[in-house]
mmCIF file of C-alpha atoms in Angstrom:
data_model
loop_
_atom_site.group_PDB
_atom_site.id
_atom_site.type_symbol
_atom_site.label_atom_id
_atom_site.label_comp_id
_atom_site.label_asym_id
_atom_site.label_seq_id
_atom_site.Cartn_x
_atom_site.Cartn_y
_atom_site.Cartn_z
ATOM 1 C CA GLN X 1 86.917 60.083 80.130
ATOM 2 C CA GLN X 2 88.703 62.013 82.851
ATOM 3 C CA GLN X 3 87.171 65.402 82.122
ATOM 4 C CA VAL X 4 84.955 67.279 84.496
ATOM 5 C CA LYS X 5 82.623 69.733 82.766
ATOM 6 C CA GLN X 6 81.574 72.777 84.760
ATOM 7 C CA SER X 7 78.936 75.415 84.055
ATOM 8 C CA PRO X 8 78.262 78.274 83.933
ATOM 9 C CA GLN X 9 81.574 80.009 83.306
ATOM 10 C CA SER X 10 80.346 83.086 85.135
ATOM 11 C CA LEU X 11 77.412 83.849 87.384
ATOM 12 C CA ILE X 12 75.950 87.080 88.703
ATOM 13 C CA VAL X 13 73.617 86.870 91.687
ATOM 14 C CA GLN X 14 71.967 89.458 93.869
ATOM 15 C CA LYS X 15 72.647 89.433 97.601
ATOM 16 C CA GLY X 16 70.342 86.976 99.311
ATOM 17 C CA GLY X 17 69.793 84.922 96.199
ATOM 18 C CA ILE X 18 70.745 81.308 95.445
ATOM 19 C CA SER X 19 73.870 80.545 93.431
ATOM 20 C CA ILE X 20 73.937 77.226 91.571
ATOM 21 C CA ILE X 21 76.975 75.755 89.815
ATOM 22 C CA ASN X 22 76.823 72.461 87.969
ATOM 23 C CA CYS X 23 79.386 69.812 87.101
ATOM 24 C CA ALA X 24 79.261 66.592 85.102
ATOM 25 C CA TYR X 25 81.691 63.716 84.724
ATOM 26 C CA GLU X 26 82.055 60.543 82.664
ATOM 27 C CA ASN X 27 84.427 58.290 84.575
ATOM 28 C CA THR X 28 82.482 56.167 87.069
ATOM 29 C CA ALA X 29 85.742 55.378 88.876
ATOM 30 C CA PHE X 30 85.700 58.830 90.479
ATOM 31 C CA ASP X 31 84.939 58.418 94.165
ATOM 32 C CA TYR X 32 85.362 61.842 95.703
ATOM 33 C CA PHE X 33 83.816 65.135 94.651
ATOM 34 C CA PRO X 34 85.105 68.311 96.333
ATOM 35 C CA TRP X 35 84.386 71.958 95.674
ATOM 36 C CA TYR X 36 87.094 74.584 96.025
ATOM 37 C CA GLN X 37 86.785 78.338 96.484
ATOM 38 C CA GLN X 38 89.461 80.686 95.162
ATOM 39 C CA PHE X 39 89.876 84.404 95.799
ATOM 40 C CA PRO X 40 91.975 86.531 93.414
ATOM 41 C CA GLY X 41 95.714 85.999 93.829
ATOM 42 C CA LYS X 42 95.221 83.097 96.232
ATOM 43 C CA GLY X 43 95.277 79.340 96.008
ATOM 44 C CA PRO X 44 92.004 77.385 96.072
ATOM 45 C CA ALA X 45 90.682 76.275 99.449
ATOM 46 C CA LEU X 46 88.493 73.258 100.113
ATOM 47 C CA LEU X 47 84.884 74.343 100.662
ATOM 48 C CA ILE X 48 82.857 71.145 100.878
ATOM 49 C CA ALA X 49 83.106 67.594 99.537
ATOM 50 C CA ILE X 50 80.914 64.553 98.998
ATOM 51 C CA ARG X 51 81.312 60.825 98.372
ATOM 52 C CA PRO X 52 79.146 59.022 95.755
ATOM 53 C CA ASP X 53 77.240 57.029 98.380
ATOM 54 C CA VAL X 54 75.544 60.228 99.593
ATOM 55 C CA SER X 55 73.028 62.279 97.572
ATOM 56 C CA GLU X 56 73.334 65.534 99.485
ATOM 57 C CA LYS X 57 75.673 67.228 101.940
ATOM 58 C CA LYS X 58 75.064 70.538 103.643
ATOM 59 C CA GLU X 59 77.498 72.761 105.511
ATOM 60 C CA GLY X 60 76.039 76.081 106.553
ATOM 61 C CA ARG X 61 74.871 77.939 103.443
ATOM 62 C CA PHE X 62 76.670 75.527 101.100
ATOM 63 C CA THR X 63 75.060 72.328 99.801
ATOM 64 C CA ILE X 64 76.307 69.703 97.369
ATOM 65 C CA SER X 65 73.679 67.721 95.493
ATOM 66 C CA PHE X 66 74.913 64.520 93.882
ATOM 67 C CA ASN X 67 73.139 62.475 91.200
ATOM 68 C CA LYS X 68 75.080 59.271 90.658
ATOM 69 C CA SER X 69 72.913 57.907 87.839
ATOM 70 C CA ALA X 70 73.191 61.160 85.868
ATOM 71 C CA LYS X 71 76.868 61.555 86.770
ATOM 72 C CA GLN X 72 76.243 65.125 87.842
ATOM 73 C CA PHE X 73 76.791 67.145 90.978
ATOM 74 C CA SER X 74 76.102 70.726 91.899
ATOM 75 C CA LEU X 75 76.933 73.380 94.462
ATOM 76 C CA HIS X 76 74.153 75.515 95.904
ATOM 77 C CA ILE X 77 74.986 78.647 97.859
ATOM 78 C CA MET X 78 71.983 79.856 99.795
ATOM 79 C CA ASP X 79 71.549 83.476 100.868
ATOM 80 C CA SER X 80 74.536 84.489 98.706
ATOM 81 C CA GLN X 81 76.684 87.292 100.132
ATOM 82 C CA PRO X 82 79.141 89.725 98.500
ATOM 83 C CA GLY X 83 81.899 87.925 100.423
ATOM 84 C CA ASP X 84 81.063 84.777 98.428
ATOM 85 C CA SER X 85 82.318 86.502 95.280
ATOM 86 C CA ALA X 86 85.109 84.217 94.103
ATOM 87 C CA THR X 87 85.915 81.530 91.577
ATOM 88 C CA TYR X 88 84.554 78.077 92.366
ATOM 89 C CA PHE X 89 86.013 74.829 91.063
ATOM 90 C CA CYS X 90 84.447 71.420 91.188
ATOM 91 C CA ALA X 91 86.725 68.416 91.090
ATOM 92 C CA ALA X 92 86.559 64.660 90.896
ATOM 93 C CA GLY X 93 89.010 62.366 92.611
ATOM 94 C CA LEU X 94 90.667 59.169 91.578
ATOM 95 C CA THR X 95 92.977 57.319 93.934
ATOM 96 C CA ASP X 96 95.927 59.641 93.610
ATOM 97 C CA LYS X 97 94.870 62.888 91.946
ATOM 98 C CA LEU X 98 92.068 65.391 91.466
ATOM 99 C CA ILE X 99 90.680 66.405 88.096
ATOM 100 C CA PHE X 100 89.311 69.942 88.182
ATOM 101 C CA GLY X 101 86.529 71.642 86.267
ATOM 102 C CA THR X 102 87.130 74.880 84.377
ATOM 103 C CA GLY X 103 85.826 77.126 87.150
ATOM 104 C CA THR X 104 82.893 79.483 87.680
ATOM 105 C CA ARG X 105 83.392 83.129 88.542
ATOM 106 C CA LEU X 106 80.647 84.161 90.939
ATOM 107 C CA GLN X 107 79.820 87.804 91.563
ATOM 108 C CA VAL X 108 77.313 88.683 94.263
ATOM 109 C CA PHE X 109 76.010 92.249 94.150
ATOM 110 C CA PRO X 110 74.510 94.065 97.143
ATOM 111 C CA ASP V 1 101.711 77.409 111.323
ATOM 112 C CA GLY V 2 101.693 74.548 108.842
ATOM 113 C CA GLY V 3 101.218 75.250 105.207
ATOM 114 C CA ILE V 4 102.611 75.408 101.708
ATOM 115 C CA THR V 5 104.947 78.182 100.661
ATOM 116 C CA GLN V 6 105.402 79.065 97.018
ATOM 117 C CA SER V 7 108.021 81.533 95.982
ATOM 118 C CA PRO V 8 108.325 83.942 94.430
ATOM 119 C CA LYS V 9 104.783 85.314 94.106
ATOM 120 C CA TYR V 10 105.615 87.038 90.810
ATOM 121 C CA LEU V 11 108.305 85.993 88.357
ATOM 122 C CA PHE V 12 109.379 87.528 85.077
ATOM 123 C CA ARG V 13 111.658 85.784 82.615
ATOM 124 C CA LYS V 14 112.821 86.295 79.091
ATOM 125 C CA GLU V 15 111.745 83.858 76.435
ATOM 126 C CA GLY V 16 114.169 80.959 76.066
ATOM 127 C CA GLN V 17 115.284 80.914 79.701
ATOM 128 C CA ASN V 18 114.588 78.095 82.122
ATOM 129 C CA VAL V 19 113.006 79.096 85.417
ATOM 130 C CA THR V 20 112.450 77.168 88.656
ATOM 131 C CA LEU V 21 109.448 77.684 90.900
ATOM 132 C CA SER V 22 109.789 76.771 94.551
ATOM 133 C CA CYS V 23 107.254 74.818 96.623
ATOM 134 C CA GLU V 24 107.892 73.902 100.260
ATOM 135 C CA GLN V 25 105.476 72.318 102.742
ATOM 136 C CA ASN V 26 105.723 71.693 106.471
ATOM 137 C CA LEU V 27 102.536 69.662 106.753
ATOM 138 C CA ASN V 28 104.350 66.323 106.625
ATOM 139 C CA HIS V 29 102.231 65.443 103.606
ATOM 140 C CA ASP V 30 103.358 62.568 101.416
ATOM 141 C CA ALA V 31 101.989 63.720 98.066
ATOM 142 C CA MET V 32 102.684 66.960 96.221
ATOM 143 C CA TYR V 33 101.229 68.323 93.011
ATOM 144 C CA TRP V 34 101.806 71.070 90.463
ATOM 145 C CA TYR V 35 98.869 72.600 88.609
ATOM 146 C CA ARG V 36 98.745 75.291 85.990
ATOM 147 C CA GLN V 37 95.842 77.733 85.945
ATOM 148 C CA ASP V 38 94.793 79.626 82.836
ATOM 149 C CA PRO V 39 91.616 81.698 82.417
ATOM 150 C CA GLY V 40 88.725 79.534 81.265
ATOM 151 C CA GLN V 41 90.747 76.308 81.506
ATOM 152 C CA GLY V 42 90.640 75.563 85.185
ATOM 153 C CA LEU V 43 93.479 73.754 86.914
ATOM 154 C CA ARG V 44 95.474 71.361 84.809
ATOM 155 C CA LEU V 45 97.843 68.817 86.373
ATOM 156 C CA ILE V 46 101.489 69.097 85.359
ATOM 157 C CA TYR V 47 103.321 66.638 87.626
ATOM 158 C CA TYR V 48 102.710 64.900 90.907
ATOM 159 C CA SER V 49 104.738 62.927 93.415
ATOM 160 C CA GLN V 50 103.551 60.505 96.041
ATOM 161 C CA ILE V 51 106.906 59.660 97.607
ATOM 162 C CA VAL V 52 110.430 61.008 97.641
ATOM 163 C CA ASN V 53 112.468 60.337 94.489
ATOM 164 C CA ASP V 54 109.395 59.363 92.486
ATOM 165 C CA PHE V 55 107.003 61.434 90.369
ATOM 166 C CA GLN V 56 104.480 60.990 87.574
ATOM 167 C CA LYS V 57 103.482 63.091 84.590
ATOM 168 C CA GLY V 58 100.138 64.780 84.625
ATOM 169 C CA ASP V 59 98.073 65.900 81.649
ATOM 170 C CA ILE V 60 100.368 68.708 80.468
ATOM 171 C CA ALA V 61 103.924 67.670 81.460
ATOM 172 C CA GLU V 62 105.625 68.629 78.192
ATOM 173 C CA GLY V 63 108.118 71.448 78.701
ATOM 174 C CA TYR V 64 108.252 71.005 82.472
ATOM 175 C CA SER V 65 110.473 69.039 84.851
ATOM 176 C CA VAL V 66 110.369 68.319 88.581
ATOM 177 C CA SER V 67 112.394 66.718 91.338
ATOM 178 C CA ARG V 68 111.477 65.318 94.748
ATOM 179 C CA GLU V 69 114.682 64.912 96.705
ATOM 180 C CA LYS V 70 113.081 65.823 100.034
ATOM 181 C CA LYS V 71 109.592 65.186 101.361
ATOM 182 C CA GLU V 72 109.117 68.892 102.032
ATOM 183 C CA SER V 73 110.139 70.203 98.637
ATOM 184 C CA PHE V 74 108.832 69.803 95.078
ATOM 185 C CA PRO V 75 110.371 72.398 92.731
ATOM 186 C CA LEU V 76 109.047 72.862 89.203
ATOM 187 C CA THR V 77 111.289 73.913 86.322
ATOM 188 C CA VAL V 78 109.650 75.569 83.348
ATOM 189 C CA THR V 79 111.989 74.918 80.456
ATOM 190 C CA SER V 80 112.447 76.803 77.211
ATOM 191 C CA ALA V 81 110.603 73.929 75.499
ATOM 192 C CA GLN V 82 107.319 75.014 77.081
ATOM 193 C CA LYS V 83 105.486 76.820 74.261
ATOM 194 C CA ASN V 84 103.275 79.074 76.340
ATOM 195 C CA PRO V 85 104.704 79.329 79.867
ATOM 196 C CA THR V 86 102.939 82.489 81.035
ATOM 197 C CA ALA V 87 100.406 81.308 83.639
ATOM 198 C CA PHE V 88 99.535 81.057 87.317
ATOM 199 C CA TYR V 89 101.197 78.009 88.866
ATOM 200 C CA LEU V 90 99.797 76.300 91.939
ATOM 201 C CA CYS V 91 101.459 73.760 94.176
ATOM 202 C CA ALA V 92 99.393 71.476 96.410
ATOM 203 C CA SER V 93 99.966 68.668 98.868
ATOM 204 C CA SER V 94 97.849 65.936 100.390
ATOM 205 C CA ILE V 95 98.264 63.499 103.234
ATOM 206 C CA ASP V 96 98.685 59.784 102.597
ATOM 207 C CA SER V 97 99.048 60.256 98.837
ATOM 208 C CA GLY V 98 95.313 60.465 98.454
ATOM 209 C CA VAL V 99 92.984 63.103 97.085
ATOM 210 C CA TYR V 100 91.396 64.102 100.351
ATOM 211 C CA GLY V 101 92.294 67.396 101.922
ATOM 212 C CA TYR V 102 94.361 68.990 99.193
ATOM 213 C CA THR V 103 96.132 72.066 100.549
ATOM 214 C CA PHE V 104 97.189 74.660 98.002
ATOM 215 C CA GLY V 105 99.888 77.279 98.130
ATOM 216 C CA SER V 106 99.228 80.881 97.152
ATOM 217 C CA GLY V 107 100.660 80.422 93.695
ATOM 218 C CA THR V 108 103.367 81.937 91.506
ATOM 219 C CA ARG V 109 102.434 84.103 88.564
ATOM 220 C CA LEU V 110 105.008 83.570 85.829
ATOM 221 C CA THR V 111 105.256 86.016 82.976
ATOM 222 C CA VAL V 112 107.573 85.287 80.074
ATOM 223 C CA VAL V 113 108.380 88.201 77.802
#
């Protein structure tokens, strides 16, 4: 019930392309859906987040799409750059903790 | 600069020994969390604390212990009862005991040999 399923596990994209990472959840009590970006040897950093009353949020090249009825949300990275190469985690928030997905390793090649 | 400091960055221990990982924050955040990261398994919650002298078990608390004697500090002890302790451990904090604006430390990589 509290799991967040994330796919794909790894993703290879050419520079300039669109990277898409998907997540799904079961617990309708989740009310906050952030995405975190992690570089090797570092802690994750908040990238972008959305609440369930909004279907889309865009910040620069990063967009979250949220489908409440399907209980799915996704991260789109437009014009992907080699500097975007990192591991991305989706998460879902209850009142006092975040449940994280399993992560997606994104590699962007020039 | 405000932030979370985890130390040490790398830690090696012999099997059967207890080891304590440090986590200190100067963000004046109320809540603190410990996560374990393993390849392909994401971040799994070990323990969390919303106020001083109180903490709750997460999904994988067995073999771990914590204390929260000060608001700024939330050390994690990996005991000899933890079956597979080798992992990357991440500490995080958040303001107002909520889930918004988690700030993570840079992690401690623990290797047990």
